[in-house]
Every structure is written in C-alpha cells, then in structure tokens.
Amino acid sequence: MDCIFCKIISGDIPSKKLYEDENILAFHDIHPQAPIHFLIVPKLHIESADGIDETNSNVITKVFEKIPYLAREAGIKNGYRIISNCGKDACQSVKHLHFHILGGKQLPGEMG
Ligand code: DGP
C-alpha cells in the first residue's frame, strides 16, 4: 500500500520516534506548527476518523490512553490541542488516521 505513515511504521521511511508499541506509533511532525508537535497513529491502516467502527475502535482507545503520558514526555506543561483532520474539506493530506498533538505555547483560540 502506498501510504507514507505505513512506511514510517514499517521503518521504510525514517522518523523521529517518541514512542512505539504493538498498536501505536508516535513521532514528531515533519512540519511542526507549534514548538511541540507530534503525531500519534494506530499501526492498523484506517484511512481517517471516518473509517472508525466497532471492529477497529479498540486502537483508538490505545491512542488516547497514551496521550497524557506522551504529552508529558514531549515536554508539554500547560495543555495541548488534539487535532485529527478528516477528509478533503478538513485538508487531510495523509490518508492514514493520525492525531496531531500541539503544545509548548499558547495556541490561537479560534479555528482558522
Ligand atoms: P494532515 O494534514 O492532518 O493529513 O497532516 C499530515 C501531517 O503529516 C503534516 O502535518 C505533515 C506530516 N507528515 C507528512 N509526511 C511526513 C513524513 O514523511 N514524516 C513526518 N514525520 N511527518 C510527515
């Protein structure tokens, strides 16, 4: 499958990894939008949040269970934003479900 994040998961494309286990991978975003910006992906290829259903939602739990730990490990102290762009109108560019974690500064209060 021609998926950048599947290739990062398999190690075919290098990344700055923060965390990995059998279900998820966290790595720094290549184009950071905040002082701390990393991505968490389920290893299972799900195209976007729109592809979550009762057969695969267990991996979403695995992602969210690790977010507080990873935010602390990444050095975030005063809160963070979790974003998952889903589909064309949300400008999702990589078609493998991922959660952006942004922090390290006061983020804008309004949606762009
Ligand atoms: P989105 O627009 O929500 O689909 O976000 C995709 C993000 O993925 C974007 O912030 C840049 C990041 N990204 C794309 N390709 C790579 C890559 O090869 N390595 C890393 N570390 N991040 C990537």
mmCIF file of N, CA and C and ligand atoms in Angstrom:
data_model
loop_
_atom_site.group_PDB
_atom_site.id
_atom_site.type_symbol
_atom_site.label_atom_id
_atom_site.label_comp_id
_atom_site.label_asym_id
_atom_site.label_seq_id
_atom_site.Cartn_x
_atom_site.Cartn_y
_atom_site.Cartn_z
ATOM 1 N N MET A 1 0.846 -1.198 0.000
ATOM 2 C CA MET A 1 0.000 0.000 0.000
ATOM 3 C C MET A 1 0.883 1.250 0.000
ATOM 4 N N ASP A 2 0.502 2.220 -0.807
ATOM 5 C CA ASP A 2 1.319 3.418 -0.939
ATOM 6 C C ASP A 2 0.904 4.452 0.100
ATOM 7 N N CYS A 3 1.295 4.191 1.351
ATOM 8 C CA CYS A 3 0.893 5.069 2.458
ATOM 9 C C CYS A 3 2.144 5.495 3.217
ATOM 10 N N ILE A 4 2.370 6.801 3.285
ATOM 11 C CA ILE A 4 3.583 7.317 3.956
ATOM 12 C C ILE A 4 3.661 6.832 5.400
ATOM 13 N N PHE A 5 2.533 6.878 6.110
ATOM 14 C CA PHE A 5 2.592 6.516 7.532
ATOM 15 C C PHE A 5 2.763 5.009 7.719
ATOM 16 N N CYS A 6 2.228 4.194 6.803
ATOM 17 C CA CYS A 6 2.525 2.755 6.871
ATOM 18 C C CYS A 6 4.024 2.519 6.669
ATOM 19 N N LYS A 7 4.641 3.333 5.794
ATOM 20 C CA LYS A 7 6.090 3.185 5.558
ATOM 21 C C LYS A 7 6.897 3.668 6.765
ATOM 22 N N ILE A 8 6.396 4.693 7.457
ATOM 23 C CA ILE A 8 7.055 5.129 8.697
ATOM 24 C C ILE A 8 6.918 4.035 9.755
ATOM 25 N N ILE A 9 5.740 3.440 9.849
ATOM 26 C CA ILE A 9 5.508 2.359 10.819
ATOM 27 C C ILE A 9 6.426 1.168 10.535
ATOM 28 N N SER A 10 6.595 0.836 9.256
ATOM 29 C CA SER A 10 7.434 -0.326 8.903
ATOM 30 C C SER A 10 8.927 -0.003 8.990
ATOM 31 N N GLY A 11 9.261 1.308 9.101
ATOM 32 C CA GLY A 11 10.665 1.706 9.170
ATOM 33 C C GLY A 11 11.269 2.003 7.804
ATOM 34 N N ASP A 12 10.476 1.871 6.747
ATOM 35 C CA ASP A 12 10.995 2.160 5.401
ATOM 36 C C ASP A 12 11.258 3.643 5.202
ATOM 37 N N ILE A 13 10.513 4.481 5.917
ATOM 38 C CA ILE A 13 10.780 5.926 5.939
ATOM 39 C C ILE A 13 11.166 6.267 7.380
ATOM 40 N N PRO A 14 12.312 6.942 7.570
ATOM 41 C CA PRO A 14 12.741 7.262 8.937
ATOM 42 C C PRO A 14 11.871 8.336 9.580
ATOM 43 N N SER A 15 11.797 8.329 10.896
ATOM 44 C CA SER A 15 11.058 9.367 11.623
ATOM 45 C C SER A 15 11.720 9.554 12.983
ATOM 46 N N LYS A 16 11.416 10.681 13.611
ATOM 47 C CA LYS A 16 11.892 10.931 14.977
ATOM 48 C C LYS A 16 10.846 10.369 15.927
ATOM 49 N N LYS A 17 11.075 9.138 16.338
ATOM 50 C CA LYS A 17 10.072 8.434 17.151
ATOM 51 C C LYS A 17 10.070 8.898 18.597
ATOM 52 N N LEU A 18 8.875 9.043 19.143
ATOM 53 C CA LEU A 18 8.703 9.331 20.569
ATOM 54 C C LEU A 18 8.338 8.067 21.332
ATOM 55 N N TYR A 19 7.569 7.216 20.681
ATOM 56 C CA TYR A 19 7.015 6.057 21.381
ATOM 57 C C TYR A 19 6.515 5.046 20.365
ATOM 58 N N GLU A 20 6.659 3.782 20.712
ATOM 59 C CA GLU A 20 6.110 2.724 19.858
ATOM 60 C C GLU A 20 5.726 1.536 20.710
ATOM 61 N N ASP A 21 4.576 0.943 20.425
ATOM 62 C CA ASP A 21 4.236 -0.366 20.978
ATOM 63 C C ASP A 21 3.538 -1.165 19.883
ATOM 64 N N GLU A 22 2.897 -2.262 20.244
ATOM 65 C CA GLU A 22 2.329 -3.130 19.195
ATOM 66 C C GLU A 22 1.151 -2.497 18.468
ATOM 67 N N ASN A 23 0.546 -1.482 19.074
ATOM 68 C CA ASN A 23 -0.653 -0.880 18.486
ATOM 69 C C ASN A 23 -0.452 0.496 17.870
ATOM 70 N N ILE A 24 0.461 1.270 18.412
ATOM 71 C CA ILE A 24 0.561 2.676 18.012
ATOM 72 C C ILE A 24 2.016 3.113 17.824
ATOM 73 N N LEU A 25 2.157 4.215 17.095
ATOM 74 C CA LEU A 25 3.463 4.859 16.935
ATOM 75 C C LEU A 25 3.266 6.364 17.103
ATOM 76 N N ALA A 26 4.171 7.003 17.829
ATOM 77 C CA ALA A 26 4.164 8.464 17.956
ATOM 78 C C ALA A 26 5.492 8.986 17.436
ATOM 79 N N PHE A 27 5.434 10.029 16.612
ATOM 80 C CA PHE A 27 6.659 10.601 16.034
ATOM 81 C C PHE A 27 6.450 12.086 15.777
ATOM 82 N N HIS A 28 7.552 12.811 15.714
ATOM 83 C CA HIS A 28 7.480 14.259 15.514
ATOM 84 C C HIS A 28 7.020 14.581 14.096
ATOM 85 N N ASP A 29 6.168 15.593 14.004
ATOM 86 C CA ASP A 29 5.691 16.032 12.693
ATOM 87 C C ASP A 29 6.833 16.696 11.930
ATOM 88 N N ILE A 30 6.898 16.413 10.641
ATOM 89 C CA ILE A 30 7.989 16.952 9.808
ATOM 90 C C ILE A 30 7.826 18.454 9.567
ATOM 91 N N HIS A 31 6.610 18.961 9.681
ATOM 92 C CA HIS A 31 6.341 20.395 9.517
ATOM 93 C C HIS A 31 5.654 20.936 10.764
ATOM 94 N N PRO A 32 6.421 21.120 11.847
ATOM 95 C CA PRO A 32 5.779 21.485 13.125
ATOM 96 C C PRO A 32 5.036 22.818 13.058
ATOM 97 N N GLN A 33 3.845 22.834 13.616
ATOM 98 C CA GLN A 33 3.000 24.035 13.655
ATOM 99 C C GLN A 33 2.991 24.657 15.050
ATOM 100 N N ALA A 34 3.783 24.123 15.946
ATOM 101 C CA ALA A 34 3.885 24.616 17.324
ATOM 102 C C ALA A 34 5.246 24.158 17.837
ATOM 103 N N PRO A 35 5.728 24.743 18.945
ATOM 104 C CA PRO A 35 7.049 24.331 19.463
ATOM 105 C C PRO A 35 7.130 22.819 19.700
ATOM 106 N N ILE A 36 6.026 22.231 20.135
ATOM 107 C CA ILE A 36 5.972 20.770 20.264
ATOM 108 C C ILE A 36 4.811 20.286 19.394
ATOM 109 N N HIS A 37 5.108 19.451 18.453
ATOM 110 C CA HIS A 37 4.090 18.951 17.520
ATOM 111 C C HIS A 37 4.465 17.531 17.130
ATOM 112 N N PHE A 38 3.688 16.601 17.633
ATOM 113 C CA PHE A 38 3.922 15.216 17.214
ATOM 114 C C PHE A 38 2.613 14.576 16.796
ATOM 115 N N LEU A 39 2.756 13.422 16.157
ATOM 116 C CA LEU A 39 1.607 12.684 15.633
ATOM 117 C C LEU A 39 1.531 11.337 16.328
ATOM 118 N N ILE A 40 0.325 10.888 16.572
ATOM 119 C CA ILE A 40 0.119 9.517 17.055
ATOM 120 C C ILE A 40 -0.733 8.806 16.019
ATOM 121 N N VAL A 41 -0.274 7.644 15.590
ATOM 122 C CA VAL A 41 -1.013 6.875 14.592
ATOM 123 C C VAL A 41 -1.256 5.463 15.115
ATOM 124 N N PRO A 42 -2.425 4.912 14.806
ATOM 125 C CA PRO A 42 -2.583 3.464 15.026
ATOM 126 C C PRO A 42 -1.792 2.735 13.945
ATOM 127 N N LYS A 43 -1.184 1.618 14.289
ATOM 128 C CA LYS A 43 -0.455 0.859 13.267
ATOM 129 C C LYS A 43 -1.408 0.272 12.232
ATOM 130 N N LEU A 44 -2.599 -0.035 12.664
ATOM 131 C CA LEU A 44 -3.620 -0.512 11.733
ATOM 132 C C LEU A 44 -3.961 0.610 10.752
ATOM 133 N N HIS A 45 -3.954 0.294 9.465
ATOM 134 C CA HIS A 45 -4.271 1.335 8.475
ATOM 135 C C HIS A 45 -5.774 1.591 8.450
ATOM 136 N N ILE A 46 -6.141 2.749 8.970
ATOM 137 C CA ILE A 46 -7.518 3.250 8.890
ATOM 138 C C ILE A 46 -7.387 4.587 8.177
ATOM 139 N N GLU A 47 -8.190 4.821 7.161
ATOM 140 C CA GLU A 47 -7.952 5.995 6.316
ATOM 141 C C GLU A 47 -8.116 7.321 7.068
ATOM 142 N N SER A 48 -9.128 7.400 7.885
ATOM 143 C CA SER A 48 -9.379 8.638 8.637
ATOM 144 C C SER A 48 -10.335 8.310 9.776
ATOM 145 N N ALA A 49 -10.701 9.328 10.555
ATOM 146 C CA ALA A 49 -11.675 9.114 11.636
ATOM 147 C C ALA A 49 -12.994 8.595 11.083
ATOM 148 N N ASP A 50 -13.243 8.886 9.817
ATOM 149 C CA ASP A 50 -14.481 8.420 9.189
ATOM 150 C C ASP A 50 -14.482 6.909 8.962
ATOM 151 N N GLY A 51 -13.318 6.282 9.149
ATOM 152 C CA GLY A 51 -13.235 4.828 8.974
ATOM 153 C C GLY A 51 -13.273 4.072 10.295
ATOM 154 N N ILE A 52 -13.532 4.785 11.386
ATOM 155 C CA ILE A 52 -13.593 4.121 12.696
ATOM 156 C C ILE A 52 -14.952 3.432 12.840
ATOM 157 N N ASP A 53 -14.917 2.182 13.274
ATOM 158 C CA ASP A 53 -16.174 1.473 13.553
ATOM 159 C C ASP A 53 -15.932 0.485 14.690
ATOM 160 N N GLU A 54 -16.935 -0.327 14.961
ATOM 161 C CA GLU A 54 -16.838 -1.220 16.124
ATOM 162 C C GLU A 54 -15.766 -2.306 15.940
ATOM 163 N N THR A 55 -15.312 -2.542 14.716
ATOM 164 C CA THR A 55 -14.286 -3.574 14.504
ATOM 165 C C THR A 55 -12.874 -3.062 14.782
ATOM 166 N N ASN A 56 -12.672 -1.748 14.792
ATOM 167 C CA ASN A 56 -11.299 -1.226 14.934
ATOM 168 C C ASN A 56 -11.145 -0.152 16.021
ATOM 169 N N SER A 57 -12.232 0.180 16.703
ATOM 170 C CA SER A 57 -12.172 1.314 17.640
ATOM 171 C C SER A 57 -11.278 1.029 18.853
ATOM 172 N N ASN A 58 -10.928 -0.235 19.068
ATOM 173 C CA ASN A 58 -10.022 -0.533 20.192
ATOM 174 C C ASN A 58 -8.680 0.169 20.031
ATOM 175 N N VAL A 59 -8.207 0.363 18.797
ATOM 176 C CA VAL A 59 -6.909 1.029 18.622
ATOM 177 C C VAL A 59 -7.002 2.533 18.926
ATOM 178 N N ILE A 60 -8.192 3.084 18.797
ATOM 179 C CA ILE A 60 -8.374 4.498 19.143
ATOM 180 C C ILE A 60 -8.235 4.670 20.659
ATOM 181 N N THR A 61 -8.784 3.729 21.385
ATOM 182 C CA THR A 61 -8.592 3.735 22.840
ATOM 183 C C THR A 61 -7.112 3.667 23.179
ATOM 184 N N LYS A 62 -6.383 2.826 22.463
ATOM 185 C CA LYS A 62 -4.934 2.701 22.719
ATOM 186 C C LYS A 62 -4.223 4.026 22.472
ATOM 187 N N VAL A 63 -4.619 4.737 21.419
ATOM 188 C CA VAL A 63 -4.030 6.051 21.144
ATOM 189 C C VAL A 63 -4.295 6.989 22.312
ATOM 190 N N PHE A 64 -5.546 7.109 22.707
ATOM 191 C CA PHE A 64 -5.905 8.108 23.720
ATOM 192 C C PHE A 64 -5.375 7.748 25.104
ATOM 193 N N GLU A 65 -5.220 6.460 25.385
ATOM 194 C CA GLU A 65 -4.644 6.075 26.677
ATOM 195 C C GLU A 65 -3.222 6.591 26.837
ATOM 196 N N LYS A 66 -2.511 6.767 25.727
ATOM 197 C CA LYS A 66 -1.100 7.170 25.793
ATOM 198 C C LYS A 66 -0.902 8.680 25.650
ATOM 199 N N ILE A 67 -1.923 9.418 25.283
ATOM 200 C CA ILE A 67 -1.721 10.851 25.029
ATOM 201 C C ILE A 67 -1.189 11.601 26.260
ATOM 202 N N PRO A 68 -1.772 11.446 27.459
ATOM 203 C CA PRO A 68 -1.227 12.211 28.587
ATOM 204 C C PRO A 68 0.243 11.904 28.872
ATOM 205 N N TYR A 69 0.599 10.624 28.811
ATOM 206 C CA TYR A 69 1.988 10.226 29.030
ATOM 207 C C TYR A 69 2.909 10.847 27.970
ATOM 208 N N LEU A 70 2.488 10.765 26.707
ATOM 209 C CA LEU A 70 3.335 11.276 25.625
ATOM 210 C C LEU A 70 3.459 12.793 25.672
ATOM 211 N N ALA A 71 2.384 13.465 26.024
ATOM 212 C CA ALA A 71 2.449 14.930 26.146
ATOM 213 C C ALA A 71 3.476 15.311 27.211
ATOM 214 N N ARG A 72 3.453 14.614 28.334
ATOM 215 C CA ARG A 72 4.441 14.887 29.397
ATOM 216 C C ARG A 72 5.849 14.577 28.908
ATOM 217 N N GLU A 73 6.012 13.420 28.291
ATOM 218 C CA GLU A 73 7.337 13.007 27.798
ATOM 219 C C GLU A 73 7.896 13.997 26.779
ATOM 220 N N ALA A 74 7.009 14.579 25.984
ATOM 221 C CA ALA A 74 7.444 15.528 24.949
ATOM 222 C C ALA A 74 7.757 16.895 25.543
ATOM 223 N N GLY A 75 7.424 17.093 26.814
ATOM 224 C CA GLY A 75 7.759 18.355 27.475
ATOM 225 C C GLY A 75 6.627 19.365 27.530
ATOM 226 N N ILE A 76 5.421 18.944 27.207
ATOM 227 C CA ILE A 76 4.278 19.861 27.258
ATOM 228 C C ILE A 76 3.859 20.040 28.723
ATOM 229 N N LYS A 77 3.695 21.312 29.114
ATOM 230 C CA LYS A 77 3.403 21.588 30.527
ATOM 231 C C LYS A 77 2.035 22.222 30.766
ATOM 232 N N ASN A 78 1.561 23.023 29.827
ATOM 233 C CA ASN A 78 0.367 23.832 30.107
ATOM 234 C C ASN A 78 -0.824 23.511 29.207
ATOM 235 N N GLY A 79 -0.906 22.306 28.769
ATOM 236 C CA GLY A 79 -2.036 21.915 27.933
ATOM 237 C C GLY A 79 -1.651 21.738 26.484
ATOM 238 N N TYR A 80 -2.543 21.135 25.762
ATOM 239 C CA TYR A 80 -2.250 20.806 24.358
ATOM 240 C C TYR A 80 -3.549 20.692 23.584
ATOM 241 N N ARG A 81 -3.381 20.697 22.282
ATOM 242 C CA ARG A 81 -4.523 20.542 21.374
ATOM 243 C C ARG A 81 -4.381 19.207 20.647
ATOM 244 N N ILE A 82 -5.495 18.510 20.496
ATOM 245 C CA ILE A 82 -5.544 17.248 19.741
ATOM 246 C C ILE A 82 -6.371 17.505 18.490
ATOM 247 N N ILE A 83 -5.777 17.251 17.331
ATOM 248 C CA ILE A 83 -6.482 17.500 16.072
ATOM 249 C C ILE A 83 -6.404 16.255 15.193
ATOM 250 N N SER A 84 -7.516 15.909 14.582
ATOM 251 C CA SER A 84 -7.498 14.876 13.545
ATOM 252 C C SER A 84 -8.279 15.400 12.340
ATOM 253 N N ASN A 85 -7.553 15.741 11.291
ATOM 254 C CA ASN A 85 -8.215 16.203 10.071
ATOM 255 C C ASN A 85 -8.808 14.995 9.359
ATOM 256 N N CYS A 86 -10.033 15.149 8.914
ATOM 257 C CA CYS A 86 -10.768 14.013 8.349
ATOM 258 C C CYS A 86 -11.371 14.404 7.010
ATOM 259 N N GLY A 87 -10.725 13.939 5.939
ATOM 260 C CA GLY A 87 -11.296 14.145 4.615
ATOM 261 C C GLY A 87 -10.887 15.457 3.957
ATOM 262 N N LYS A 88 -11.401 15.630 2.741
ATOM 263 C CA LYS A 88 -10.973 16.719 1.847
ATOM 264 C C LYS A 88 -11.217 18.104 2.431
ATOM 265 N N ASP A 89 -12.410 18.355 2.919
ATOM 266 C CA ASP A 89 -12.727 19.698 3.416
ATOM 267 C C ASP A 89 -11.947 20.058 4.673
ATOM 268 N N ALA A 90 -11.424 19.050 5.351
ATOM 269 C CA ALA A 90 -10.594 19.309 6.538
ATOM 270 C C ALA A 90 -9.110 19.374 6.173
ATOM 271 N N CYS A 91 -8.802 19.265 4.853
ATOM 272 C CA CYS A 91 -7.416 19.304 4.366
ATOM 273 C C CYS A 91 -6.562 18.168 4.920
ATOM 274 N N GLN A 92 -7.157 16.995 5.063
ATOM 275 C CA GLN A 92 -6.356 15.829 5.444
ATOM 276 C C GLN A 92 -5.418 15.503 4.288
ATOM 277 N N SER A 93 -4.109 15.520 4.554
ATOM 278 C CA SER A 93 -3.163 15.278 3.459
ATOM 279 C C SER A 93 -2.631 13.851 3.465
ATOM 280 N N VAL A 94 -2.542 13.223 4.614
ATOM 281 C CA VAL A 94 -2.077 11.831 4.683
ATOM 282 C C VAL A 94 -3.264 10.953 5.050
ATOM 283 N N LYS A 95 -3.556 9.998 4.181
ATOM 284 C CA LYS A 95 -4.784 9.198 4.338
ATOM 285 C C LYS A 95 -4.546 7.978 5.224
ATOM 286 N N HIS A 96 -3.989 8.243 6.386
ATOM 287 C CA HIS A 96 -3.831 7.229 7.437
ATOM 288 C C HIS A 96 -4.167 7.956 8.726
ATOM 289 N N LEU A 97 -5.181 7.480 9.411
ATOM 290 C CA LEU A 97 -5.675 8.167 10.607
ATOM 291 C C LEU A 97 -4.528 8.577 11.533
ATOM 292 N N HIS A 98 -4.519 9.846 11.901
ATOM 293 C CA HIS A 98 -3.483 10.335 12.813
ATOM 294 C C HIS A 98 -4.034 11.461 13.659
ATOM 295 N N PHE A 99 -3.448 11.609 14.832
ATOM 296 C CA PHE A 99 -3.842 12.644 15.779
ATOM 297 C C PHE A 99 -2.644 13.563 15.990
ATOM 298 N N HIS A 100 -2.843 14.833 15.674
ATOM 299 C CA HIS A 100 -1.812 15.836 15.942
ATOM 300 C C HIS A 100 -1.893 16.217 17.420
ATOM 301 N N ILE A 101 -0.760 16.295 18.084
ATOM 302 C CA ILE A 101 -0.686 16.838 19.440
ATOM 303 C C ILE A 101 0.196 18.077 19.354
ATOM 304 N N LEU A 102 -0.404 19.221 19.697
ATOM 305 C CA LEU A 102 0.293 20.506 19.575
ATOM 306 C C LEU A 102 0.353 21.181 20.931
ATOM 307 N N GLY A 103 1.524 21.696 21.263
ATOM 308 C CA GLY A 103 1.657 22.386 22.540
ATOM 309 C C GLY A 103 2.970 23.142 22.616
ATOM 310 N N GLY A 104 3.267 23.603 23.823
ATOM 311 C CA GLY A 104 4.513 24.335 24.036
ATOM 312 C C GLY A 104 4.381 25.826 23.886
ATOM 313 N N LYS A 105 3.175 26.304 23.590
ATOM 314 C CA LYS A 105 2.908 27.739 23.566
ATOM 315 C C LYS A 105 1.382 27.930 23.672
ATOM 316 N N GLN A 106 0.972 29.174 23.887
ATOM 317 C CA GLN A 106 -0.460 29.477 23.850
ATOM 318 C C GLN A 106 -0.919 29.391 22.396
ATOM 319 N N LEU A 107 -1.834 28.493 22.112
ATOM 320 C CA LEU A 107 -2.318 28.314 20.744
ATOM 321 C C LEU A 107 -3.463 29.287 20.463
ATOM 322 N N PRO A 108 -3.685 29.620 19.180
ATOM 323 C CA PRO A 108 -4.791 30.530 18.856
ATOM 324 C C PRO A 108 -6.123 29.957 19.334
ATOM 325 N N GLY A 109 -6.977 30.844 19.810
ATOM 326 C CA GLY A 109 -8.233 30.391 20.407
ATOM 327 C C GLY A 109 -9.319 30.122 19.409
ATOM 328 N N GLU A 110 -9.129 30.571 18.167
ATOM 329 C CA GLU A 110 -10.186 30.394 17.174
ATOM 330 C C GLU A 110 -9.729 29.445 16.089
ATOM 331 N N MET A 111 -10.672 28.750 15.479
ATOM 332 C CA MET A 111 -10.360 27.867 14.359
ATOM 333 C C MET A 111 -10.047 28.732 13.136
ATOM 334 N N GLY A 112 -8.954 28.365 12.421
ATOM 335 C CA GLY A 112 -8.586 29.114 11.225
ATOM 336 C C GLY A 112 -9.648 28.936 10.166
HETATM 337 P P1 DGP B 1 -2.815 16.196 7.839
HETATM 338 O O1 DGP B 1 -2.754 17.447 7.036
HETATM 339 O O2 DGP B 1 -3.727 16.307 9.038
HETATM 340 O O3 DGP B 1 -3.076 14.972 6.988
HETATM 341 O O4 DGP B 1 -1.367 16.048 8.485
HETATM 342 C C1 DGP B 1 -0.332 15.289 7.952
HETATM 343 C C2 DGP B 1 0.901 15.661 8.712
HETATM 344 O O5 DGP B 1 1.880 14.690 8.441
HETATM 345 C C3 DGP B 1 1.504 17.008 8.331
HETATM 346 O O6 DGP B 1 1.486 17.882 9.466
HETATM 347 C C4 DGP B 1 2.927 16.715 7.925
HETATM 348 C C5 DGP B 1 3.148 15.298 8.418
HETATM 349 N N1 DGP B 1 3.971 14.482 7.550
HETATM 350 C C6 DGP B 1 3.762 14.238 6.234
HETATM 351 N N2 DGP B 1 4.729 13.433 5.746
HETATM 352 C C7 DGP B 1 5.562 13.172 6.792
HETATM 353 C C8 DGP B 1 6.751 12.407 6.921
HETATM 354 O O7 DGP B 1 7.255 11.772 5.987
HETATM 355 N N3 DGP B 1 7.326 12.378 8.161
HETATM 356 C C9 DGP B 1 6.798 13.055 9.225
HETATM 357 N N4 DGP B 1 7.448 12.968 10.391
HETATM 358 N N5 DGP B 1 5.669 13.785 9.133
HETATM 359 C C10 DGP B 1 5.078 13.848 7.933
#
